[in-house]
Short mmCIF file of C-alpha atoms in Angstrom, two decimals:
data_model
loop_
_atom_site.label_atom_id
_atom_site.label_comp_id
_atom_site.label_asym_id
_atom_site.label_seq_id
_atom_site.Cartn_x
_atom_site.Cartn_y
_atom_site.Cartn_z
CA MET A 15 46.33 -64.19 -10.33
CA GLU A 16 46.27 -61.74 -7.48
CA ALA A 17 45.96 -58.82 -9.92
CA LYS A 18 43.02 -60.50 -11.65
CA TYR A 19 41.24 -61.15 -8.34
CA ARG A 20 41.79 -57.58 -7.25
CA GLY A 21 40.36 -56.38 -10.58
CA VAL A 22 37.22 -58.43 -9.99
CA ARG A 23 36.84 -57.02 -6.46
CA ILE A 24 37.25 -53.48 -7.75
CA ALA A 25 34.58 -54.09 -10.39
CA GLN A 26 32.23 -55.54 -7.75
CA ILE A 27 32.82 -52.57 -5.47
CA LYS A 28 32.04 -50.21 -8.34
CA ASP A 29 28.83 -52.12 -9.04
CA TRP A 30 27.78 -51.82 -5.39
CA LEU A 31 28.62 -48.12 -5.40
CA ASN A 32 26.45 -47.66 -8.48
CA VAL A 33 23.58 -49.44 -6.75
CA VAL A 34 24.02 -47.33 -3.61
CA LEU A 35 24.19 -44.13 -5.64
CA PHE A 36 21.09 -45.14 -7.56
CA LEU A 37 19.22 -45.77 -4.33
CA VAL A 38 20.36 -42.47 -2.90
CA VAL A 39 19.22 -40.61 -6.01
CA ALA A 40 15.93 -42.50 -5.98
CA LEU A 41 15.35 -41.68 -2.32
CA ILE A 42 16.18 -38.04 -2.91
CA GLY A 43 13.68 -38.00 -5.78
CA ILE A 44 10.99 -39.53 -3.58
CA SER A 45 11.77 -37.03 -0.84
CA CYS A 46 11.46 -34.12 -3.26
CA ARG A 47 8.16 -35.38 -4.60
CA THR A 48 6.68 -35.80 -1.15
CA GLN A 49 7.57 -32.20 -0.31
CA VAL A 50 5.64 -30.69 -3.24
CA VAL A 51 2.52 -28.99 -1.85
CA GLN A 52 -0.32 -28.09 -4.16
CA ALA A 53 -2.14 -24.78 -3.72
CA ALA A 54 -5.75 -25.18 -2.68
CA ASP A 55 -9.01 -23.25 -2.89
CA ILE A 56 -9.86 -22.51 0.74
CA SER A 57 -12.99 -20.43 0.08
CA SER A 58 -15.13 -22.85 2.09
CA ASN A 59 -12.95 -22.20 5.15
CA ILE A 60 -13.43 -18.43 5.02
CA THR A 61 -16.41 -16.36 6.10
CA GLY A 62 -17.09 -12.77 5.06
CA ILE A 63 -16.28 -13.00 1.33
CA SER A 64 -19.69 -13.54 -0.26
CA GLY A 65 -21.77 -10.85 -1.93
CA GLN A 66 -24.12 -10.85 1.06
CA ASP A 67 -21.19 -10.12 3.38
CA ALA A 68 -20.27 -6.84 1.65
CA ARG A 69 -20.86 -3.58 3.50
CA TYR A 70 -21.66 -0.18 2.03
CA ASN A 71 -21.20 2.85 4.28
CA GLY A 72 -20.68 0.38 7.10
CA GLN A 73 -24.11 -1.18 6.65
CA PRO A 74 -25.24 -4.51 5.17
CA ILE A 75 -26.09 -4.41 1.49
CA ASP A 76 -29.72 -3.66 0.65
CA PRO A 77 -30.53 -5.45 -2.64
CA THR A 78 -33.31 -2.97 -3.46
CA GLU A 79 -30.84 -0.09 -3.21
CA VAL A 80 -28.11 -1.89 -5.14
CA ALA A 81 -30.63 -2.42 -7.95
CA LYS A 82 -30.65 1.39 -8.35
CA TRP A 83 -26.86 1.76 -8.57
CA ASP A 84 -25.73 3.13 -11.92
CA GLN A 85 -22.86 2.36 -14.25
CA SER A 86 -21.26 5.79 -13.97
CA THR A 87 -20.75 5.94 -10.20
CA SER A 88 -18.07 4.16 -8.19
CA TYR A 89 -19.36 2.54 -5.01
CA GLU A 90 -16.90 1.36 -2.38
CA LEU A 91 -17.67 -1.97 -0.70
CA SER A 92 -15.88 -3.28 2.36
CA TYR A 93 -15.41 -6.88 3.45
CA HIS A 94 -14.07 -8.29 6.71
CA PHE A 95 -13.09 -11.93 6.37
CA THR A 96 -12.19 -14.60 8.91
CA ILE A 97 -10.35 -17.84 8.21
CA LYS A 98 -11.60 -20.73 10.33
CA PRO A 99 -9.24 -21.75 13.17
CA GLY A 100 -7.12 -24.76 12.30
CA THR A 101 -7.04 -23.97 8.58
CA GLN A 102 -3.56 -24.38 7.14
CA VAL A 103 -3.05 -21.44 4.80
CA LYS A 104 -0.16 -22.05 2.43
CA ALA A 105 1.46 -19.69 -0.04
CA GLY A 106 -0.53 -19.88 -3.26
CA ASP A 107 -3.84 -20.90 -1.67
CA THR A 108 -6.78 -19.00 -3.12
CA ALA A 109 -10.27 -17.83 -2.19
CA THR A 110 -13.06 -16.25 -4.23
CA VAL A 111 -14.55 -12.91 -3.18
CA SER A 112 -18.02 -12.38 -4.68
CA LEU A 113 -19.72 -9.05 -5.39
CA PRO A 114 -23.36 -8.34 -4.59
CA THR A 115 -25.83 -9.14 -7.36
CA GLY A 116 -26.11 -6.19 -9.72
CA THR A 117 -22.53 -4.95 -9.32
CA LYS A 118 -19.33 -5.50 -11.28
CA PHE A 119 -15.75 -4.33 -11.54
CA GLN A 120 -15.30 -1.41 -13.91
CA ASP A 121 -11.62 -2.14 -14.50
CA ASP A 122 -8.99 -4.77 -13.76
CA GLN A 123 -8.07 -5.18 -10.10
CA ASP A 124 -4.50 -5.93 -9.09
CA PHE A 125 -3.26 -5.03 -5.61
CA ASP A 126 -1.80 -6.42 -2.38
CA LEU A 127 -3.40 -6.66 1.06
CA PRO A 128 -0.93 -5.62 3.78
CA SER A 129 -1.04 -6.63 7.43
CA PRO A 130 -0.79 -3.99 10.20
CA ASP A 131 2.98 -4.51 10.23
CA GLY A 132 3.21 -3.97 6.47
CA THR A 133 3.73 -7.62 5.54
CA ILE A 134 1.76 -8.73 2.50
CA VAL A 135 -1.03 -11.13 3.48
CA ALA A 136 -2.56 -11.75 0.06
CA HIS A 137 -2.90 -10.44 -3.47
CA PHE A 138 -6.28 -9.57 -4.99
CA SER A 139 -7.04 -9.74 -8.69
CA ALA A 140 -10.15 -9.45 -10.87
CA THR A 141 -10.96 -8.63 -14.47
CA THR A 142 -13.07 -5.86 -15.96
CA GLY A 143 -16.78 -6.64 -15.86
CA ALA A 144 -16.38 -9.58 -13.48
CA SER A 145 -18.68 -10.13 -10.50
CA SER A 146 -16.01 -11.83 -8.39
CA GLY A 147 -12.27 -11.70 -7.75
CA GLN A 148 -9.58 -13.90 -6.30
CA LEU A 149 -7.43 -13.68 -3.20
CA THR A 150 -4.08 -15.43 -3.48
CA PHE A 151 -2.47 -15.83 -0.07
CA THR A 152 1.17 -15.62 0.93
CA ASN A 153 2.61 -17.70 3.77
CA TYR A 154 1.76 -14.96 6.30
CA PHE A 155 -0.95 -16.98 8.05
CA THR A 156 1.34 -19.99 8.26
CA THR A 157 3.06 -18.36 11.23
CA HIS A 158 0.41 -15.78 12.20
CA ASN A 159 -2.40 -18.26 12.71
CA ASN A 160 -3.94 -17.22 16.03
CA ASN A 161 -6.35 -14.68 14.57
CA MET A 162 -6.58 -15.09 10.81
CA THR A 163 -8.67 -12.11 9.73
CA GLY A 164 -8.42 -9.32 7.21
CA SER A 165 -10.26 -6.53 5.42
CA ILE A 166 -10.58 -5.58 1.78
CA ASN A 167 -12.15 -2.54 0.08
CA LEU A 168 -13.40 -2.81 -3.49
CA PHE A 169 -14.73 -0.19 -5.91
CA VAL A 170 -17.61 -1.36 -8.10
CA ASN A 171 -20.25 -0.01 -10.47
CA GLY A 172 -23.95 -0.77 -10.73
CA GLU A 173 -25.86 -1.85 -13.82
CA VAL A 174 -28.39 0.96 -14.27
CA SER A 175 -27.65 2.99 -17.39
CA GLY A 176 -27.12 6.68 -16.79
CA GLY A 177 -28.04 6.82 -13.15
CA GLY A 178 -31.52 8.04 -14.07
CA LYS A 179 -30.24 10.95 -16.17
CA GLY A 180 -30.47 11.44 -19.91
CA ASN A 181 -28.21 9.27 -22.00
CA ASP A 182 -28.18 8.82 -25.75
CA SER A 183 -25.66 9.23 -28.52
CA TYR A 184 -24.35 12.66 -27.50
CA ILE A 185 -22.48 12.19 -24.22
CA LEU A 186 -21.42 9.37 -21.90
CA LYS A 187 -19.39 9.34 -18.72
CA ASN A 188 -17.66 6.93 -16.40
CA GLY A 189 -15.46 6.97 -13.31
CA PHE A 190 -13.27 4.54 -11.41
CA PRO A 191 -10.30 4.49 -9.00
CA TRP A 192 -6.91 5.19 -10.54
CA SER A 193 -3.30 4.37 -9.75
CA GLY A 194 -0.36 4.35 -12.14
CA GLN A 195 1.18 6.56 -14.79
CA TRP A 196 -1.09 9.21 -16.31
CA SER A 197 -0.90 10.75 -19.78
CA ASP A 198 1.23 13.61 -18.38
CA GLY A 199 3.99 11.09 -17.63
CA LYS A 200 3.55 11.42 -13.87
CA THR A 201 2.74 8.53 -11.54
CA TYR A 202 -0.23 8.76 -9.20
CA PRO A 203 0.18 5.87 -6.74
CA LYS A 204 -1.88 4.31 -3.96
CA ASP A 205 -1.04 5.37 -0.42
CA ALA A 206 1.04 3.42 2.11
CA ASN A 207 -2.05 1.39 3.06
CA GLN A 208 -2.66 0.42 -0.58
CA ARG A 209 -5.72 2.64 -0.79
CA TYR A 210 -6.52 4.57 -3.95
CA GLN A 211 -5.73 8.29 -3.72
CA TYR A 212 -7.20 9.28 -7.09
CA VAL A 213 -10.28 8.70 -9.20
CA GLU A 214 -10.39 8.96 -12.99
CA TRP A 215 -13.33 10.66 -14.66
CA ASP A 216 -13.98 9.96 -18.34
CA VAL A 217 -16.45 11.84 -20.54
CA LYS A 218 -17.08 10.60 -24.07
CA ILE A 219 -18.35 13.38 -26.31
CA ASN A 220 -20.24 12.57 -29.53
CA PRO A 221 -19.70 8.79 -29.27
CA ASN A 222 -21.62 8.07 -32.51
CA ASN A 223 -19.66 10.51 -34.67
CA LYS A 224 -22.60 12.77 -35.43
CA SER A 225 -22.22 16.19 -37.04
CA LEU A 226 -22.52 18.63 -34.12
CA SER A 227 -22.10 22.41 -34.00
CA ASN A 228 -22.01 24.98 -31.19
CA VAL A 229 -20.97 22.22 -28.81
CA VAL A 230 -20.58 23.21 -25.16
CA VAL A 231 -19.71 20.62 -22.51
CA THR A 232 -19.83 21.42 -18.80
CA ASP A 233 -18.56 19.16 -16.05
CA ASN A 234 -19.42 19.75 -12.40
CA LEU A 235 -17.62 17.73 -9.77
CA GLN A 236 -19.97 16.42 -7.08
CA ASN A 237 -19.04 15.49 -3.49
CA THR A 238 -16.44 18.28 -3.46
CA GLY A 239 -15.77 17.65 0.23
CA SER A 240 -14.50 14.20 -0.73
CA GLN A 241 -12.68 14.83 -4.01
CA GLU A 242 -10.67 17.63 -5.59
CA LEU A 243 -10.42 18.30 -9.32
CA MET A 244 -6.85 18.28 -10.70
CA PRO A 245 -6.97 20.62 -13.74
CA ASP A 246 -3.43 19.88 -14.89
CA THR A 247 -4.39 16.27 -15.57
CA LEU A 248 -7.23 17.10 -17.97
CA THR A 249 -6.64 15.80 -21.48
CA LEU A 250 -8.67 15.43 -24.69
CA GLN A 251 -8.07 12.53 -27.06
CA TRP A 252 -9.68 11.40 -30.28
CA ASP A 253 -11.56 8.14 -29.79
CA ASP A 254 -9.46 6.44 -32.46
CA GLY A 255 -7.89 3.66 -30.42
CA HIS A 256 -4.50 5.39 -30.47
CA TYR A 257 -5.00 8.03 -27.74
CA THR A 258 -4.26 10.78 -30.27
CA PRO A 259 -4.34 14.20 -28.54
CA VAL A 260 -6.93 16.70 -29.78
CA PRO A 261 -5.21 19.91 -30.97
CA ILE A 262 -5.71 22.79 -28.54
CA ARG A 263 -6.80 25.01 -31.45
CA ASP A 264 -10.00 22.94 -31.73
CA TYR A 265 -11.45 23.99 -28.37
CA SER A 266 -11.30 26.40 -25.43
CA LEU A 267 -11.43 25.43 -21.77
CA ILE A 268 -12.46 27.52 -18.77
CA PHE A 269 -12.22 26.33 -15.16
CA SER A 270 -14.47 27.66 -12.42
CA PRO A 271 -13.99 29.29 -10.01
CA ALA A 272 -11.17 31.19 -11.66
CA SER A 273 -9.18 31.39 -8.41
CA GLY A 274 -8.53 28.65 -5.92
CA THR A 275 -9.33 25.00 -6.54
CA PRO A 276 -11.77 24.58 -9.45
CA THR A 277 -14.86 22.43 -9.06
CA SER A 278 -16.11 22.61 -12.65
CA PHE A 279 -15.08 23.50 -16.19
CA THR A 280 -16.66 24.43 -19.51
CA LEU A 281 -15.44 23.16 -22.88
CA ASN A 282 -16.37 25.12 -26.01
CA TRP A 283 -15.78 23.32 -29.29
CA LYS A 284 -14.66 25.46 -32.22
CA GLY A 285 -16.36 24.58 -35.50
CA THR A 286 -18.11 21.32 -36.31
CA LEU A 287 -17.47 18.22 -34.23
CA ASN A 288 -17.96 15.07 -36.31
CA LYS A 289 -15.79 12.61 -34.42
CA ALA A 290 -15.90 11.09 -30.94
CA VAL A 291 -13.72 12.69 -28.28
CA ASN A 292 -12.61 11.34 -24.92
CA LEU A 293 -12.17 13.90 -22.15
CA LEU A 294 -10.28 12.53 -19.15
CA TYR A 295 -9.05 13.95 -15.86
CA LEU A 296 -8.10 12.92 -12.33
CA ALA A 297 -9.57 14.02 -9.02
CA LYS A 298 -7.76 13.58 -5.73
CA VAL A 299 -9.70 11.74 -3.03
CA THR A 300 -9.81 14.01 0.03
CA ASP A 301 -12.41 12.22 2.17
CA SER A 302 -10.68 12.19 5.58
CA ALA A 303 -12.50 9.11 6.90
CA TYR A 304 -11.56 7.11 3.82
CA ARG A 305 -7.95 8.26 3.85
CA THR A 306 -7.60 7.52 7.58
CA THR A 307 -9.51 4.28 8.03
CA GLY A 308 -10.55 3.17 4.55
CA SER A 309 -14.26 3.64 5.28
CA ALA A 310 -16.64 3.79 2.33
CA THR A 311 -16.98 6.92 0.24
CA THR A 312 -19.16 7.76 -2.77
CA LEU A 313 -17.89 10.04 -5.54
CA ASN A 314 -19.64 11.41 -8.60
CA ASN A 315 -19.53 14.08 -11.26
CA GLU A 316 -22.10 15.57 -13.64
CA ALA A 317 -21.49 16.09 -17.34
CA LYS A 318 -23.77 18.01 -19.72
CA ILE A 319 -23.70 18.80 -23.43
CA THR A 320 -25.58 21.39 -25.47
CA GLY A 321 -25.40 22.19 -29.18
CA ASN A 322 -26.99 21.48 -32.54
CA ASP A 323 -27.24 18.19 -34.42
CA ALA A 324 -27.13 19.07 -38.11
CA GLY A 325 -27.32 15.44 -39.21
CA TRP A 326 -30.38 14.55 -37.17
CA TRP A 327 -32.60 14.72 -40.27
CA GLY A 328 -30.94 11.54 -41.55
CA ASP A 329 -33.02 9.52 -39.09
CA HIS A 330 -36.06 11.79 -39.27
CA ARG A 331 -36.43 12.73 -42.95
CA GLN A 332 -40.14 13.37 -43.02
CA GLY A 333 -40.86 17.10 -42.97
CA CYS A 334 -37.22 18.17 -43.12
CA HIS A 335 -37.11 18.68 -46.92
CA GLY A 336 -33.37 18.27 -47.29
CA GLY A 337 -32.23 18.95 -43.77
CA CYS A 338 -33.09 20.28 -40.34
CA ILE A 339 -31.20 21.09 -37.15
CA ARG A 340 -32.01 19.63 -33.77
CA GLN A 341 -31.05 21.41 -30.59
CA ILE A 342 -29.55 19.01 -28.08
CA GLY A 343 -29.25 19.21 -24.34
CA ARG A 344 -28.19 16.10 -22.49
CA GLN A 345 -27.01 15.55 -18.94
CA TRP A 346 -25.21 12.53 -17.53
#
């Protein structure tokens, strides 16, 4: 009888333990759920991130001037943002940074914003062609919340085709900031302040696959006090989607001046060019104000093509009687 009673008590104790354990687990679950914090869009609590807040060369944006900005030039915009006092900035919170009307990102943006002590404050990202980007904050301002401010520099392009210079189916060009591994296998990184140290210049020759002869392409770097041509990075690739190198036997290349740091080069094509070619190279940003403080800088280059278009008669048959040659001379 005693053994049976003790067995009942043990069973009851086990039942109570199960209930207690269930309650403990349930409470733990509730506690965990109450601690989950959702990231929020805090754009409305931040000033200085709209397109109207952008600065160019330290001055407010002039819409009439921006309307003249071209697609082939990189323009550096600066923003200085302030988060309203009392705002709780949590890791994962986001804010939208808008570009001025008439500007866009030429390539994907993906970089960190460091604080003066080197701690990452936020990450910025944007996609090619977009007119806005996103800041994703860390927990930095959770503990550094007395003066929640920051700065960001962005490189953008305008919308005007060709920058007022000739552009048709013979030559195109583009330029944008560069960081990462180049075709030579070397890495060209940003500096310790996460500023770009290099700019990539791209020249597309014969983009419409015309039949061209006596082709000569010259490229003159502009703003040579702010950028320096890096001849060892120059590469030619067929525009075939596979980055196939163009054989050296197909062209000759002369840099000028012959001694010292070159500021221009001339490409002579051997034979007939009937496919599109991409010419790419890097220039090192040497603007002292930009490298020291991150202040705005404008960089450009000038590309020109001359030669003969033997297939031009295909679009202009009248009077050609089987064929005619058009001399071309285009500058971009």
